[in-house]
Amino acid sequence: MDLVLDGIVKRVGPQVWLHGMDMALHPGAVTVLLGATQAGKTSLMRIMAGLDVPSEGRVRVDGVDVTGMPVRERNVAMVYQQFINYPSLTVADNIASPLKLRGEKNVAARVRELAERLHIEMFLQRHPSELSGGQQQRVALARALAKGAPLMLLDEPLVNLDYKLREELREELTQLFATGDSTVVYATTEPGEALLLGGYTAVLDEGRLLQYGPTAEVFHAPCSLRVARAFSDPPMNLVPAQATPGGLRMPGGTELPVAVAHGGQATVAFTLGLRASALRLQARPGDVAVQGLVELAEISGSDTFVHAATPWGELVAQITGVHYLELGSSVTLHLDPAQAYVFGAEGALVLAPARPGRN
């Protein structure tokens, strides 16, 4: 399905929820809508589905203007944060409902196939109320897949599940989407989820589309500070810097050998961006060191997040492995200048690290 949004604006009373949004989804691929709560993700998806009409702009599907066409006249499948199933029907009948509406044959075989793909085949004769939250969401996903719609919209479908279930379903969804023919739109607040799903990512903030492109490209080359903030978890470390003949002068006087154009003006201000994963406890040749005091050492899974007070401000380092650091103890963080992002005074990207695997 070719879905094109042309100048989409959504107003609710005096408030503007979506600002002049243009986007052409890549057919047959996954597009992730990434942004914080109230970034405009759900508003945009409701317009894509036909649940709402834009205040301005047009929605085109395969070249046909469908603006204002109600959802019942469109072939769209949607999965919400709150898993929605028919409580009086068994799991099997829930999944079969769109198949029966289309008058398909071999419904039972298709239901079992989908149930097996989502690991709920043992629950086919149960009712939704007899299932856990994760199992109910799998039923909702199976029913959406059974619909076979050319457009599938998923509005933060895993947000209400516990951590383990989210991890399991993320991996399964990645495989399901890869083998499907639908154009998929998936809304999330989590950068890690966007990276796992791959495909394309549209970064939204306060109802504006900031950047849209292949997920890896948007992650490695965010066009602005706003995109970098939205596509970093934990948040990107941001440090004010001044231009020098040799690169950038950081707070405290440290010189960072980063080549940025500044027209020979020594007073040009930049913002240095460092992902938490770019900071290390062990030095490597060519590294720049930053001294600090440990404010917090948080162990999460197989990583340790070290919060340190430094002359550059508070820095967060994501260190692989489990490390026990005493609060208030001295710590030296090391970074490779080649891993630095540099943003100009207006927030636009000036310099990004070389992409992995690219010259």
Coordinates of C-alpha atoms in Angstrom, one line a residue:
M1 CA 0.0 0.0 0.0
D2 CA 1.2 3.5 -0.9
L3 CA 0.1 5.9 1.9
V4 CA 0.9 9.6 1.5
L5 CA 0.2 12.3 4.0
D6 CA 0.1 15.8 2.3
G7 CA 0.1 18.8 4.6
I8 CA -1.8 17.1 7.5
V9 CA -2.9 19.6 10.2
K10 CA -5.0 18.6 13.1
R11 CA -6.6 21.3 15.4
V12 CA -8.7 20.6 18.5
G13 CA -10.2 23.9 19.6
P14 CA -7.5 26.5 19.8
Q15 CA -4.8 23.9 20.0
V16 CA -2.8 22.5 17.1
W17 CA -2.0 18.9 17.6
L18 CA -0.4 18.2 14.2
H19 CA 1.5 20.9 12.2
G20 CA 1.6 20.7 8.4
M21 CA 2.9 17.1 8.2
D22 CA 4.1 15.6 4.9
M23 CA 5.2 11.9 4.8
A24 CA 5.1 9.1 2.2
L25 CA 5.3 5.7 3.8
H26 CA 7.5 3.0 2.3
P27 CA 5.0 0.3 1.0
G28 CA 5.4 -3.1 2.6
A29 CA 7.8 -1.8 5.2
V30 CA 7.7 -1.0 8.9
T31 CA 7.5 2.7 9.8
V32 CA 8.1 3.5 13.5
L33 CA 6.5 6.7 14.9
L34 CA 9.0 7.6 17.6
G35 CA 8.3 10.3 20.1
A36 CA 7.4 11.2 23.7
T37 CA 3.8 11.2 25.0
Q38 CA 1.8 13.8 23.3
A39 CA 4.2 14.0 20.4
G40 CA 1.3 13.4 18.0
K41 CA 1.7 9.7 17.3
T42 CA -1.9 8.6 18.1
S43 CA -3.4 11.6 16.4
L44 CA -1.5 10.8 13.2
M45 CA -2.4 7.1 13.3
R46 CA -6.1 7.9 13.8
I47 CA -6.0 10.1 10.6
M48 CA -4.2 7.3 8.8
A49 CA -6.9 4.8 9.8
G50 CA -9.8 7.1 9.0
L51 CA -11.0 7.4 12.6
D52 CA -10.4 11.2 12.5
V53 CA -10.5 13.8 9.7
P54 CA -7.6 16.2 9.4
S55 CA -8.3 19.9 9.8
E56 CA -6.2 20.5 6.7
G57 CA -4.3 18.4 4.2
R58 CA -5.1 15.2 2.3
V59 CA -4.6 11.4 2.8
R60 CA -3.9 9.4 -0.3
V61 CA -3.9 5.6 -0.6
D62 CA -2.5 4.2 -3.8
G63 CA -3.0 7.5 -5.4
V64 CA -6.6 7.9 -4.4
D65 CA -7.7 10.7 -2.0
V66 CA -9.3 9.0 1.0
T67 CA -9.5 12.0 3.2
G68 CA -12.7 11.8 5.2
M69 CA -13.4 8.2 4.2
P70 CA -14.6 6.4 7.4
V71 CA -12.6 3.6 8.8
R72 CA -15.3 1.0 8.1
E73 CA -14.8 1.7 4.3
R74 CA -11.0 1.2 4.6
N75 CA -9.1 -2.1 4.8
V76 CA -7.1 -1.3 8.0
A77 CA -6.1 -3.3 11.0
M78 CA -5.3 -1.6 14.3
V79 CA -3.9 -2.8 17.6
Y80 CA -4.1 -0.5 20.6
Q81 CA -2.3 -0.1 24.0
Q82 CA -5.2 -1.8 25.7
F83 CA -5.7 -5.2 24.2
I84 CA -9.2 -5.3 22.7
N85 CA -10.8 -8.7 22.2
Y86 CA -14.4 -10.0 22.0
P87 CA -14.9 -11.3 25.6
S88 CA -17.8 -13.6 24.8
L89 CA -15.8 -15.4 22.1
T90 CA -13.1 -18.0 22.5
V91 CA -9.6 -17.2 21.4
A92 CA -10.2 -19.3 18.2
D93 CA -13.3 -17.4 17.4
N94 CA -11.6 -14.0 18.1
I95 CA -8.9 -14.8 15.6
A96 CA -11.4 -16.3 13.1
S97 CA -13.8 -13.3 13.1
P98 CA -12.1 -11.3 10.3
L99 CA -11.6 -14.5 8.3
K100 CA -15.3 -15.4 8.5
L101 CA -16.3 -11.9 7.6
R102 CA -14.4 -12.3 4.3
G103 CA -15.9 -15.7 3.7
E104 CA -12.6 -17.5 3.6
K105 CA -12.2 -21.2 3.4
N106 CA -10.0 -23.3 5.7
V107 CA -10.6 -20.9 8.6
A108 CA -9.6 -23.4 11.3
A109 CA -6.2 -24.1 9.6
R110 CA -5.5 -20.4 9.3
V111 CA -6.4 -19.8 12.9
R112 CA -4.1 -22.5 14.1
E113 CA -1.3 -21.2 11.9
L114 CA -1.6 -17.7 13.4
A115 CA -1.9 -19.0 16.9
E116 CA 1.2 -21.1 16.5
R117 CA 3.2 -18.1 15.2
L118 CA 2.2 -16.2 18.3
H119 CA 2.5 -19.2 20.7
I120 CA -1.1 -19.2 21.8
E121 CA -2.3 -22.4 20.2
M122 CA -2.8 -24.0 23.6
F123 CA -5.4 -21.3 24.5
L124 CA -7.7 -21.6 21.4
Q125 CA -10.7 -22.9 23.4
R126 CA -10.3 -20.4 26.3
H127 CA -11.9 -17.0 26.6
P128 CA -9.9 -13.8 26.9
S129 CA -10.7 -13.4 30.6
E130 CA -8.9 -16.6 31.3
L131 CA -5.6 -15.3 29.8
S132 CA -2.8 -13.1 31.1
G133 CA -2.3 -9.6 29.7
G134 CA 0.5 -10.7 27.4
Q135 CA -1.6 -13.6 26.0
Q136 CA -4.6 -11.3 25.4
Q137 CA -2.4 -8.9 23.4
R138 CA -1.1 -11.9 21.4
V139 CA -4.8 -12.7 20.6
A140 CA -5.4 -9.1 19.5
L141 CA -2.3 -9.2 17.3
A142 CA -3.3 -12.6 15.8
R143 CA -6.7 -11.2 14.9
A144 CA -5.1 -8.1 13.3
L145 CA -2.8 -10.4 11.2
A146 CA -5.8 -12.5 10.3
K147 CA -7.5 -9.5 8.8
G148 CA -4.7 -9.4 6.2
A149 CA -5.1 -5.6 5.8
P150 CA -2.6 -3.8 3.6
L151 CA -2.2 -1.3 6.4
M152 CA -1.6 -2.3 10.0
L153 CA -1.4 0.3 12.7
L154 CA 0.0 -0.6 16.2
D155 CA -0.3 2.1 18.8
E156 CA 2.2 1.3 21.5
P157 CA 0.9 -2.3 21.7
L158 CA 3.4 -3.5 24.3
V159 CA 3.4 -0.5 26.7
N160 CA 1.1 -2.2 29.3
L161 CA 3.0 -5.5 29.4
D162 CA 5.8 -6.4 31.8
Y163 CA 9.5 -6.2 30.7
K164 CA 9.9 -9.9 29.9
L165 CA 6.8 -10.1 27.8
R166 CA 7.7 -6.9 25.9
E167 CA 11.1 -8.4 25.1
E168 CA 9.5 -11.6 23.8
L169 CA 6.9 -9.9 21.7
R170 CA 9.3 -7.4 20.2
E171 CA 11.4 -10.2 18.8
E172 CA 8.3 -12.1 17.5
L173 CA 6.8 -8.9 15.9
T174 CA 10.1 -8.2 14.1
Q175 CA 9.9 -11.7 12.5
L176 CA 6.2 -11.4 11.8
F177 CA 6.5 -8.1 10.1
A178 CA 9.5 -9.3 8.0
T179 CA 7.4 -12.1 6.6
G180 CA 4.2 -10.1 6.0
D181 CA 3.0 -8.0 3.0
S182 CA 1.4 -5.2 5.0
T183 CA 2.6 -1.7 5.4
V184 CA 3.1 -1.4 9.1
V185 CA 3.0 1.7 11.3
Y186 CA 4.2 1.2 14.9
A187 CA 4.1 3.9 17.5
T188 CA 6.5 3.9 20.5
T189 CA 8.2 6.1 23.0
E190 CA 11.2 3.8 23.2
P191 CA 14.3 4.3 20.9
G192 CA 15.4 0.7 21.5
E193 CA 12.1 -0.6 20.1
A194 CA 12.6 1.5 17.0
L195 CA 16.1 0.1 16.5
L196 CA 14.9 -3.5 17.0
L197 CA 12.0 -3.2 14.5
G198 CA 14.3 -1.5 11.9
G199 CA 12.6 -0.4 8.7
Y200 CA 12.0 3.4 8.8
T201 CA 11.5 5.8 11.6
A202 CA 9.6 9.1 11.8
V203 CA 10.6 11.2 14.8
L204 CA 7.8 13.3 16.1
D205 CA 7.9 16.1 18.7
E206 CA 5.0 18.3 19.8
G207 CA 3.0 17.5 16.7
R208 CA 5.9 18.1 14.2
L209 CA 7.7 15.7 12.0
L210 CA 11.4 16.2 12.7
Q211 CA 13.0 13.6 10.5
Y212 CA 11.9 10.5 8.5
G213 CA 14.2 7.9 6.9
P214 CA 15.8 4.5 7.4
T215 CA 16.0 3.8 11.1
A216 CA 19.7 3.2 11.2
E217 CA 20.3 6.5 9.2
V218 CA 18.1 8.5 11.6
F219 CA 19.8 7.0 14.6
H220 CA 23.4 7.6 13.4
A221 CA 22.8 11.0 11.8
P222 CA 20.0 12.8 13.7
C223 CA 19.4 16.1 11.8
S224 CA 19.0 18.1 15.0
L225 CA 19.4 18.2 18.7
R226 CA 15.6 17.5 19.0
V227 CA 16.0 14.3 17.0
A228 CA 19.1 13.3 19.0
R229 CA 17.2 13.7 22.3
A230 CA 14.2 11.7 21.0
F231 CA 16.4 8.9 19.6
S232 CA 18.7 8.3 22.6
D233 CA 18.0 6.2 25.7
P234 CA 19.5 7.1 28.1
P235 CA 19.4 10.7 26.8
M236 CA 22.4 11.9 24.9
N237 CA 25.0 13.8 27.0
L238 CA 25.0 17.4 25.8
V239 CA 27.8 19.7 26.6
P240 CA 28.4 23.4 25.6
A241 CA 31.6 24.0 23.7
Q242 CA 33.5 26.8 22.0
A243 CA 35.4 26.7 18.8
T244 CA 39.2 26.7 18.9
P245 CA 41.8 26.5 16.1
G246 CA 42.3 22.8 17.0
G247 CA 38.7 21.8 17.6
L248 CA 36.5 22.5 20.6
R249 CA 37.2 23.8 24.0
M250 CA 35.1 22.1 26.7
P251 CA 34.1 23.4 30.1
G252 CA 37.1 23.2 32.4
G253 CA 39.5 23.9 29.5
T254 CA 39.8 20.4 27.9
E255 CA 40.5 20.6 24.2
L256 CA 38.7 18.1 22.0
P257 CA 40.3 17.5 18.6
V258 CA 37.2 17.6 16.6
A259 CA 37.3 19.3 13.2
V260 CA 34.3 21.7 12.8
A261 CA 34.0 24.6 10.4
H262 CA 33.7 27.9 12.3
G263 CA 35.0 30.6 9.8
G264 CA 37.9 31.4 12.0
Q265 CA 35.7 32.9 14.7
A266 CA 36.8 31.7 18.1
T267 CA 33.6 32.7 19.8
V268 CA 31.4 30.3 17.8
A269 CA 29.3 28.2 20.2
F270 CA 28.5 24.5 19.6
T271 CA 26.9 21.7 21.5
L272 CA 28.8 18.4 21.9
G273 CA 26.7 15.3 21.9
L274 CA 27.9 12.0 23.4
R275 CA 25.8 8.9 23.6
A276 CA 26.1 7.1 26.9
S277 CA 27.6 4.1 25.2
A278 CA 30.5 6.2 23.9
L279 CA 31.9 6.7 27.4
R280 CA 34.2 4.1 28.9
L281 CA 36.1 3.3 32.1
Q282 CA 39.1 2.0 30.2
A283 CA 41.3 4.3 28.2
R284 CA 42.2 3.6 24.5
P285 CA 44.8 5.3 22.4
G286 CA 43.7 8.8 21.3
D287 CA 41.0 9.0 24.0
V288 CA 40.1 12.2 25.9
A289 CA 39.7 11.8 29.7
V290 CA 37.1 13.5 31.9
Q291 CA 37.4 13.3 35.7
G292 CA 34.3 13.1 37.9
L293 CA 32.6 11.9 41.0
V294 CA 30.1 9.1 41.0
E295 CA 26.6 10.3 41.8
L296 CA 24.8 7.0 40.9
A297 CA 25.8 3.6 39.6
E298 CA 22.6 1.9 38.3
I299 CA 22.8 -1.8 37.2
S300 CA 20.3 -2.6 34.5
G301 CA 20.5 -6.1 33.0
S302 CA 24.0 -6.6 31.8
D303 CA 24.9 -2.9 31.8
T304 CA 25.9 -0.4 34.5
F305 CA 24.8 3.2 34.1
V306 CA 27.2 5.5 35.8
H307 CA 26.1 9.1 36.5
A308 CA 29.1 11.3 37.2
A309 CA 29.5 15.0 38.1
T310 CA 32.2 16.4 36.0
P311 CA 33.5 19.8 34.8
W312 CA 31.4 19.2 31.7
G313 CA 28.3 18.8 33.8
E314 CA 26.5 15.6 34.7
L315 CA 27.5 12.8 32.3
V316 CA 25.9 9.3 32.0
A317 CA 28.0 6.4 30.8
Q318 CA 26.6 3.1 29.8
I319 CA 29.2 0.5 30.8
T320 CA 29.0 -3.1 29.6
G321 CA 29.0 -5.5 32.5
V322 CA 28.1 -5.2 36.2
H323 CA 30.3 -2.6 38.0
Y324 CA 30.0 -1.6 41.7
L325 CA 31.1 2.0 42.2
E326 CA 30.9 3.8 45.5
L327 CA 28.8 7.0 45.6
G328 CA 31.2 10.0 45.8
S329 CA 34.2 8.0 44.6
S330 CA 36.4 9.4 41.8
V331 CA 35.9 8.1 38.3
T332 CA 37.6 8.8 35.0
L333 CA 35.5 8.6 31.9
H334 CA 37.2 8.1 28.5
L335 CA 35.9 9.0 25.1
D336 CA 37.0 8.7 21.5
P337 CA 36.6 12.1 19.8
A338 CA 35.5 10.3 16.7
Q339 CA 32.4 9.3 18.5
A340 CA 31.3 12.8 19.2
Y341 CA 28.3 14.6 17.6
V342 CA 28.5 18.3 17.1
F343 CA 25.4 20.6 16.8
G344 CA 25.4 24.3 15.8
A345 CA 24.0 27.2 17.7
E346 CA 20.5 26.6 16.2
G347 CA 20.6 22.9 17.0
A348 CA 21.3 21.6 13.5
L349 CA 23.7 18.7 13.1
V350 CA 27.2 19.8 12.1
L351 CA 29.2 16.6 12.5
A352 CA 28.3 13.0 13.2
P353 CA 30.5 9.9 13.8
A354 CA 31.3 7.7 10.9
R355 CA 28.6 5.0 10.4
P356 CA 29.8 1.5 11.5
G357 CA 31.0 -0.5 8.6
R358 CA 31.3 2.7 6.4
N359 CA 34.4 4.5 5.4

